[in-house]
Amino acid sequence: MTSTARTDGAQPTDDRKAPGRPRSARADEAITEAMLDLLAEGSSFEALTIEAVAARAGVGKATIYRRWPNKESMLVDAIARLKGDPPVPPGTSLREDLVTMLRPVGALRSTRAGQIMPCLIPELRRSPELQAVFQRAMEPRREALRKVLRYWIERGELRSDVDIELMQAMLAGPLLAKNVLFWNPDLPREGLPERLVDAVLAGIGVR
């Protein structure tokens, strides 16, 4: 029997398309972008649904579930996409490497991440599961900063007894407080990564 074309104007869904790496990559991008759009518009993570993400992305729910088992796993990839790859330090000096690592944190308020992160903070406090998701998504950036610190410890530019985890908090914490929590409006944002690095190195650098 001869097949007939559809006359209702509907197009085949992504679920029916032939598999292929470029097409899958486009679907992944559309889905994570849809999730980020909804969060940036003020949707709480708790209220966010797979149905809403699918509708915004223009795909079926089955397309999402073939890639992620739940919205928590989607959020890991969405945050990773939002943050992008960790910056690559130039390796020319300890100060310049640390400033390079901190500049994206210092610019957070004016970015899409700066719109989304405040919306997630109440959810992070209420949900241990979401807190775990967030920590997994942030770990690559923390590890990148650890590598910078270890590199300069080995070269004698930092004291060998430096607490690496504490130093990360000392460097990134004030920037996050400034740009996510909008703490202390009297502290200027311009040049803040450089000032933080200089203040911290004055205390822990090798004299």
Tab-separated table of C-alpha atoms in Angstrom:
chain	number	residue	atom	x	y	z
A	1	MET	CA	0.000	0.000	0.000
A	2	THR	CA	1.288	3.452	-0.912
A	3	SER	CA	2.031	5.663	2.078
A	4	THR	CA	0.538	9.124	2.167
A	5	ALA	CA	2.146	12.341	3.368
A	6	ARG	CA	0.865	13.967	6.511
A	7	THR	CA	-1.535	16.806	5.899
A	8	ASP	CA	-1.767	18.180	9.441
A	9	GLY	CA	1.419	20.229	9.103
A	10	ALA	CA	3.176	18.362	11.914
A	11	GLN	CA	6.845	17.580	11.543
A	12	PRO	CA	8.546	14.377	12.681
A	13	THR	CA	9.793	14.695	16.237
A	14	ASP	CA	13.419	14.299	17.216
A	15	ASP	CA	12.463	10.875	18.626
A	16	ARG	CA	11.842	9.607	15.090
A	17	LYS	CA	14.917	11.064	13.474
A	18	ALA	CA	17.736	8.823	12.393
A	19	PRO	CA	20.577	8.709	14.906
A	20	GLY	CA	23.681	10.718	14.251
A	21	ARG	CA	26.297	12.571	16.271
A	22	PRO	CA	25.611	16.105	14.909
A	23	ARG	CA	21.851	15.752	15.406
A	24	SER	CA	22.293	14.354	18.924
A	25	ALA	CA	24.635	17.228	19.766
A	26	ARG	CA	22.006	19.732	18.611
A	27	ALA	CA	19.350	18.039	20.727
A	28	ASP	CA	21.625	18.061	23.773
A	29	GLU	CA	22.294	21.758	23.293
A	30	ALA	CA	18.620	22.596	22.810
A	31	ILE	CA	17.621	20.717	25.964
A	32	THR	CA	20.282	22.179	28.249
A	33	GLU	CA	19.675	25.673	26.849
A	34	ALA	CA	15.951	25.264	27.482
A	35	MET	CA	16.607	24.298	31.090
A	36	LEU	CA	18.910	27.277	31.592
A	37	ASP	CA	16.388	29.631	29.971
A	38	LEU	CA	13.652	28.507	32.348
A	39	LEU	CA	15.911	28.916	35.379
A	40	ALA	CA	17.072	32.352	34.202
A	41	GLU	CA	13.426	33.408	33.864
A	42	GLY	CA	12.889	32.668	37.542
A	43	SER	CA	11.597	29.107	37.606
A	44	SER	CA	12.699	27.267	40.730
A	45	PHE	CA	14.413	23.946	40.227
A	46	GLU	CA	11.748	22.269	42.340
A	47	ALA	CA	8.977	23.571	40.077
A	48	LEU	CA	10.860	22.818	36.877
A	49	THR	CA	9.468	19.807	35.018
A	50	ILE	CA	10.741	17.578	32.253
A	51	GLU	CA	7.576	18.484	30.337
A	52	ALA	CA	8.402	22.188	30.502
A	53	VAL	CA	11.985	21.638	29.365
A	54	ALA	CA	10.839	19.401	26.509
A	55	ALA	CA	8.279	21.968	25.373
A	56	ARG	CA	10.819	24.798	25.419
A	57	ALA	CA	13.413	22.690	23.581
A	58	GLY	CA	10.904	21.464	21.007
A	59	VAL	CA	11.556	17.782	21.678
A	60	GLY	CA	9.599	14.912	23.151
A	61	LYS	CA	10.066	13.714	26.725
A	62	ALA	CA	11.473	10.454	25.385
A	63	THR	CA	14.322	12.406	23.786
A	64	ILE	CA	15.275	13.779	27.193
A	65	TYR	CA	14.959	10.474	29.019
A	66	ARG	CA	17.237	8.783	26.486
A	67	ARG	CA	19.969	11.186	27.569
A	68	TRP	CA	19.297	11.809	31.271
A	69	PRO	CA	17.467	9.662	33.840
A	70	ASN	CA	16.119	12.678	35.760
A	71	LYS	CA	16.265	16.454	35.986
A	72	GLU	CA	19.061	16.334	38.586
A	73	SER	CA	21.421	14.716	36.085
A	74	MET	CA	20.301	17.270	33.500
A	75	LEU	CA	21.270	20.052	35.874
A	76	VAL	CA	24.852	18.775	36.144
A	77	ASP	CA	25.301	19.117	32.386
A	78	ALA	CA	23.384	22.408	32.291
A	79	ILE	CA	25.602	23.998	34.959
A	80	ALA	CA	28.713	22.665	33.243
A	81	ARG	CA	27.516	24.258	29.994
A	82	LEU	CA	26.640	27.466	31.808
A	83	LYS	CA	30.045	27.706	33.430
A	84	GLY	CA	31.996	26.558	30.394
A	85	ASP	CA	35.461	25.094	30.617
A	86	PRO	CA	37.709	26.320	33.436
A	87	PRO	CA	40.054	29.102	32.301
A	88	VAL	CA	43.541	28.098	31.203
A	89	PRO	CA	46.191	29.921	33.259
A	90	PRO	CA	49.149	31.316	31.296
A	91	GLY	CA	51.754	29.805	33.626
A	92	THR	CA	53.840	32.973	33.560
A	93	SER	CA	53.517	33.864	37.239
A	94	LEU	CA	51.634	32.800	40.348
A	95	ARG	CA	49.779	36.105	40.525
A	96	GLU	CA	48.692	36.113	36.895
A	97	ASP	CA	47.564	32.488	37.076
A	98	LEU	CA	45.388	33.150	40.124
A	99	VAL	CA	43.911	36.324	38.640
A	100	THR	CA	43.083	34.407	35.446
A	101	MET	CA	41.279	31.737	37.453
A	102	LEU	CA	39.283	34.307	39.448
A	103	ARG	CA	38.211	36.698	36.699
A	104	PRO	CA	35.216	34.577	35.603
A	105	VAL	CA	33.994	34.511	39.213
A	106	GLY	CA	34.423	38.264	39.438
A	107	ALA	CA	32.350	38.763	36.291
A	108	LEU	CA	29.554	36.474	37.465
A	109	ARG	CA	26.976	39.176	38.188
A	110	SER	CA	26.867	40.359	34.580
A	111	THR	CA	26.599	36.867	33.088
A	112	ARG	CA	23.825	34.364	32.542
A	113	ALA	CA	25.247	32.356	35.435
A	114	GLY	CA	24.761	35.421	37.600
A	115	GLN	CA	21.046	35.375	36.757
A	116	ILE	CA	20.633	31.684	37.497
A	117	MET	CA	22.761	31.042	40.579
A	118	PRO	CA	20.711	33.249	42.963
A	119	CYS	CA	17.603	31.292	41.900
A	120	LEU	CA	19.296	28.024	42.859
A	121	ILE	CA	20.552	29.088	46.284
A	122	PRO	CA	17.267	28.419	48.175
A	123	GLU	CA	17.018	25.036	46.456
A	124	LEU	CA	20.599	24.177	47.371
A	125	ARG	CA	19.873	24.864	51.025
A	126	ARG	CA	16.715	22.754	51.073
A	127	SER	CA	17.787	19.801	48.971
A	128	PRO	CA	20.787	17.582	49.807
A	129	GLU	CA	20.321	15.896	46.436
A	130	LEU	CA	20.553	19.174	44.537
A	131	GLN	CA	23.504	20.237	46.700
A	132	ALA	CA	25.290	17.055	45.623
A	133	VAL	CA	24.460	17.820	41.984
A	134	PHE	CA	25.850	21.333	42.321
A	135	GLN	CA	29.055	20.098	43.960
A	136	ARG	CA	29.647	17.615	41.141
A	137	ALA	CA	29.164	20.352	38.573
A	138	MET	CA	31.569	22.730	40.365
A	139	GLU	CA	34.312	20.209	41.081
A	140	PRO	CA	36.152	20.591	37.723
A	141	ARG	CA	36.686	24.298	38.406
A	142	ARG	CA	37.901	23.639	41.937
A	143	GLU	CA	40.295	21.000	40.658
A	144	ALA	CA	41.652	23.419	38.048
A	145	LEU	CA	42.472	25.910	40.810
A	146	ARG	CA	44.030	23.143	42.931
A	147	LYS	CA	46.353	22.303	40.047
A	148	VAL	CA	47.476	25.921	39.801
A	149	LEU	CA	48.218	26.053	43.518
A	150	ARG	CA	50.090	22.725	43.496
A	151	TYR	CA	52.105	23.852	40.484
A	152	TRP	CA	53.379	26.962	42.248
A	153	ILE	CA	53.937	25.156	45.553
A	154	GLU	CA	56.252	22.754	43.707
A	155	ARG	CA	58.143	25.720	42.272
A	156	GLY	CA	58.613	27.354	45.634
A	157	GLU	CA	56.322	30.337	45.031
A	158	LEU	CA	53.916	29.258	47.783
A	159	ARG	CA	54.671	27.818	51.170
A	160	SER	CA	54.604	24.026	51.205
A	161	ASP	CA	52.245	23.973	54.197
A	162	VAL	CA	49.509	25.994	52.442
A	163	ASP	CA	45.998	24.618	53.019
A	164	ILE	CA	44.835	24.392	49.405
A	165	GLU	CA	41.135	24.013	50.175
A	166	LEU	CA	41.184	26.964	52.558
A	167	MET	CA	43.077	29.096	50.063
A	168	GLN	CA	40.436	28.375	47.419
A	169	ALA	CA	37.756	29.594	49.805
A	170	MET	CA	39.778	32.700	50.657
A	171	LEU	CA	40.144	33.579	46.980
A	172	ALA	CA	36.752	32.668	45.519
A	173	GLY	CA	34.526	33.220	48.555
A	174	PRO	CA	34.590	37.032	48.597
A	175	LEU	CA	33.870	37.175	44.854
A	176	LEU	CA	30.897	34.846	45.203
A	177	ALA	CA	29.578	36.861	48.150
A	178	LYS	CA	29.919	40.057	46.139
A	179	ASN	CA	28.397	38.845	42.884
A	180	VAL	CA	25.831	36.242	43.931
A	181	LEU	CA	24.695	37.603	47.298
A	182	PHE	CA	25.322	41.279	46.358
A	183	TRP	CA	27.163	41.724	49.645
A	184	ASN	CA	28.724	45.100	50.577
A	185	PRO	CA	27.834	47.594	47.825
A	186	ASP	CA	30.677	49.829	49.004
A	187	LEU	CA	33.271	47.337	47.784
A	188	PRO	CA	33.972	48.103	44.106
A	189	ARG	CA	33.828	45.167	41.692
A	190	GLU	CA	36.421	46.603	39.328
A	191	GLY	CA	39.850	45.100	39.971
A	192	LEU	CA	38.558	42.945	42.813
A	193	PRO	CA	40.177	39.668	41.625
A	194	GLU	CA	43.559	41.396	41.480
A	195	ARG	CA	43.121	42.966	44.920
A	196	LEU	CA	42.085	39.657	46.452
A	197	VAL	CA	45.052	37.826	44.974
A	198	ASP	CA	47.470	40.485	46.191
A	199	ALA	CA	45.984	40.455	49.706
A	200	VAL	CA	46.078	36.674	50.001
A	201	LEU	CA	49.576	36.318	48.565
A	202	ALA	CA	50.869	38.899	51.024
A	203	GLY	CA	50.038	36.431	53.769
A	204	ILE	CA	50.880	33.028	52.268
A	205	GLY	CA	53.490	33.656	49.619
A	206	VAL	CA	57.138	32.810	50.122
A	207	ARG	CA	58.920	35.920	51.292
